[in-house]
Every structure is written in C-alpha cells, then in structure tokens.
Amino acid sequence: MLEYPVHITPGGEEAVMLTFPDVPEAVVVGRCQDEAFRGAARVLEAILAAYVVEGRPIPAPSSAEGSPTVRTRLFSLNGVEIGD
C-alpha cells in the first residue's frame, strides 16, 4: 500500500479540490471535504493504473509533513498488487 499526501483547496462555499503533489494528474473535486476524500482513492488508483498501462513508474509518495493523506491498496512501488 502507498499513502500519498494531499493538498486541500477550498473552491467556494460548496466546493473543495484535492490535489496530489506526487501525482499531478490526480485531482478530486467535491461539494465538501468529506465527499472529495470519499472519491480520492478511486481517482488516485485510476491515474496510477494509467501510469502502469503507459509503462511509467509509480511515483514514490513524498513526506506528508502533517498533510492529510490518501492510501491506495492496489499499487506498490514494485508494480500492481492485488487489492483487498
């Protein structure tokens, strides 16, 4: 399992955006922070799957340094793992 730090950007009264510094293609938008986090692992895993298909290496997660994180159960730095 890999755990990536997330940046949270408010997008107004009814929106929030999550971005992954280590996986810049992964962006999640929700009406609230909870909604965005509920979909974050799915989006992260879809982008990492595209990396695998394209033959790109899975990026190593940087240090969270107090930032919230999102965990993927499907990927490791050595390739695809079977998820739970």
PDB file of C-alpha atoms in Angstrom:
ATOM      1  CA  MET A   1       0.000   0.000   0.000  1.00  0.00           C
ATOM      2  CA  LEU A   2       1.096   3.519  -0.743  1.00  0.00           C
ATOM      3  CA  GLU A   3      -0.052   6.653   1.054  1.00  0.00           C
ATOM      4  CA  TYR A   4       0.135   9.994  -0.771  1.00  0.00           C
ATOM      5  CA  PRO A   5      -0.123  13.476   0.753  1.00  0.00           C
ATOM      6  CA  VAL A   6      -2.994  15.657  -0.415  1.00  0.00           C
ATOM      7  CA  HIS A   7      -3.369  19.422  -0.699  1.00  0.00           C
ATOM      8  CA  ILE A   8      -6.840  20.795   0.038  1.00  0.00           C
ATOM      9  CA  THR A   9      -8.009  23.898  -1.815  1.00  0.00           C
ATOM     10  CA  PRO A  10     -11.374  25.451  -0.958  1.00  0.00           C
ATOM     11  CA  GLY A  11     -13.354  26.277  -4.078  1.00  0.00           C
ATOM     12  CA  GLY A  12     -16.060  28.468  -2.651  1.00  0.00           C
ATOM     13  CA  GLU A  13     -18.838  27.799  -0.205  1.00  0.00           C
ATOM     14  CA  GLU A  14     -19.833  24.440  -1.682  1.00  0.00           C
ATOM     15  CA  ALA A  15     -16.693  23.032  -3.269  1.00  0.00           C
ATOM     16  CA  VAL A  16     -13.299  21.678  -2.350  1.00  0.00           C
ATOM     17  CA  MET A  17     -10.462  20.398  -4.523  1.00  0.00           C
ATOM     18  CA  LEU A  18      -7.875  17.787  -3.571  1.00  0.00           C
ATOM     19  CA  THR A  19      -4.587  17.560  -5.454  1.00  0.00           C
ATOM     20  CA  PHE A  20      -1.707  15.131  -5.110  1.00  0.00           C
ATOM     21  CA  PRO A  21       1.746  16.764  -5.357  1.00  0.00           C
ATOM     22  CA  ASP A  22       3.326  13.435  -6.349  1.00  0.00           C
ATOM     23  CA  VAL A  23       0.638  12.540  -8.907  1.00  0.00           C
ATOM     24  CA  PRO A  24      -0.289  15.857 -10.556  1.00  0.00           C
ATOM     25  CA  GLU A  25      -2.861  14.292 -12.894  1.00  0.00           C
ATOM     26  CA  ALA A  26      -4.960  13.203  -9.896  1.00  0.00           C
ATOM     27  CA  VAL A  27      -7.461  15.912  -8.990  1.00  0.00           C
ATOM     28  CA  VAL A  28     -10.655  15.374  -6.995  1.00  0.00           C
ATOM     29  CA  VAL A  29     -13.478  17.877  -6.566  1.00  0.00           C
ATOM     30  CA  GLY A  30     -16.362  17.514  -4.142  1.00  0.00           C
ATOM     31  CA  ARG A  31     -19.108  19.600  -2.597  1.00  0.00           C
ATOM     32  CA  CYS A  32     -17.358  19.214   0.742  1.00  0.00           C
ATOM     33  CA  GLN A  33     -14.085  17.815   2.050  1.00  0.00           C
ATOM     34  CA  ASP A  34     -15.673  14.508   3.118  1.00  0.00           C
ATOM     35  CA  GLU A  35     -17.161  13.943  -0.336  1.00  0.00           C
ATOM     36  CA  ALA A  36     -13.847  14.705  -2.035  1.00  0.00           C
ATOM     37  CA  PHE A  37     -11.967  12.308   0.245  1.00  0.00           C
ATOM     38  CA  ARG A  38     -14.546   9.551  -0.371  1.00  0.00           C
ATOM     39  CA  GLY A  39     -13.644   9.572  -4.074  1.00  0.00           C
ATOM     40  CA  ALA A  40      -9.939  10.303  -3.731  1.00  0.00           C
ATOM     41  CA  ALA A  41      -8.581   6.733  -3.565  1.00  0.00           C
ATOM     42  CA  ARG A  42     -10.607   5.734  -6.630  1.00  0.00           C
ATOM     43  CA  VAL A  43      -9.248   8.684  -8.636  1.00  0.00           C
ATOM     44  CA  LEU A  44      -5.687   8.102  -7.434  1.00  0.00           C
ATOM     45  CA  GLU A  45      -5.880   4.412  -8.377  1.00  0.00           C
ATOM     46  CA  ALA A  46      -7.261   5.212 -11.840  1.00  0.00           C
ATOM     47  CA  ILE A  47      -4.376   7.588 -12.531  1.00  0.00           C
ATOM     48  CA  LEU A  48      -1.799   5.119 -11.215  1.00  0.00           C
ATOM     49  CA  ALA A  49      -3.357   2.409 -13.410  1.00  0.00           C
ATOM     50  CA  ALA A  50      -2.821   4.705 -16.396  1.00  0.00           C
ATOM     51  CA  TYR A  51       0.837   5.044 -15.364  1.00  0.00           C
ATOM     52  CA  VAL A  52       1.145   1.239 -15.451  1.00  0.00           C
ATOM     53  CA  VAL A  53      -0.542   0.982 -18.866  1.00  0.00           C
ATOM     54  CA  GLU A  54       1.774   3.684 -20.223  1.00  0.00           C
ATOM     55  CA  GLY A  55       4.836   1.947 -18.761  1.00  0.00           C
ATOM     56  CA  ARG A  56       5.549   4.854 -16.422  1.00  0.00           C
ATOM     57  CA  PRO A  57       6.938   4.178 -12.940  1.00  0.00           C
ATOM     58  CA  ILE A  58       4.645   4.604  -9.957  1.00  0.00           C
ATOM     59  CA  PRO A  59       5.862   7.757  -8.160  1.00  0.00           C
ATOM     60  CA  ALA A  60       7.072   7.425  -4.600  1.00  0.00           C
ATOM     61  CA  PRO A  61       4.944   9.320  -2.089  1.00  0.00           C
ATOM     62  CA  SER A  62       6.647  12.329  -0.570  1.00  0.00           C
ATOM     63  CA  SER A  63       6.594  13.035   3.136  1.00  0.00           C
ATOM     64  CA  ALA A  64       3.151  14.090   4.329  1.00  0.00           C
ATOM     65  CA  GLU A  65       4.614  16.544   6.875  1.00  0.00           C
ATOM     66  CA  GLY A  66       1.274  16.978   8.615  1.00  0.00           C
ATOM     67  CA  SER A  67      -0.808  16.970   5.430  1.00  0.00           C
ATOM     68  CA  PRO A  68      -3.760  14.629   5.094  1.00  0.00           C
ATOM     69  CA  THR A  69      -3.096  11.505   3.048  1.00  0.00           C
ATOM     70  CA  VAL A  70      -4.914   9.090   0.769  1.00  0.00           C
ATOM     71  CA  ARG A  71      -3.980   5.413   0.709  1.00  0.00           C
ATOM     72  CA  THR A  72      -4.162   3.084  -2.268  1.00  0.00           C
ATOM     73  CA  ARG A  73      -4.412  -0.649  -1.706  1.00  0.00           C
ATOM     74  CA  LEU A  74      -3.863  -1.600  -5.332  1.00  0.00           C
ATOM     75  CA  PHE A  75      -0.368  -0.329  -6.010  1.00  0.00           C
ATOM     76  CA  SER A  76       3.147  -0.508  -4.668  1.00  0.00           C
ATOM     77  CA  LEU A  77       6.435   0.878  -5.900  1.00  0.00           C
ATOM     78  CA  ASN A  78       7.213  -2.568  -7.347  1.00  0.00           C
ATOM     79  CA  GLY A  79       4.087  -2.730  -9.503  1.00  0.00           C
ATOM     80  CA  VAL A  80       0.467  -3.690  -9.193  1.00  0.00           C
ATOM     81  CA  GLU A  81      -0.677  -5.624  -6.138  1.00  0.00           C
ATOM     82  CA  ILE A  82      -3.957  -7.433  -5.679  1.00  0.00           C
ATOM     83  CA  GLY A  83      -6.325  -5.252  -3.687  1.00  0.00           C
ATOM     84  CA  ASP A  84      -8.466  -6.248  -0.710  1.00  0.00           C
TER      85      ASP A  84
END
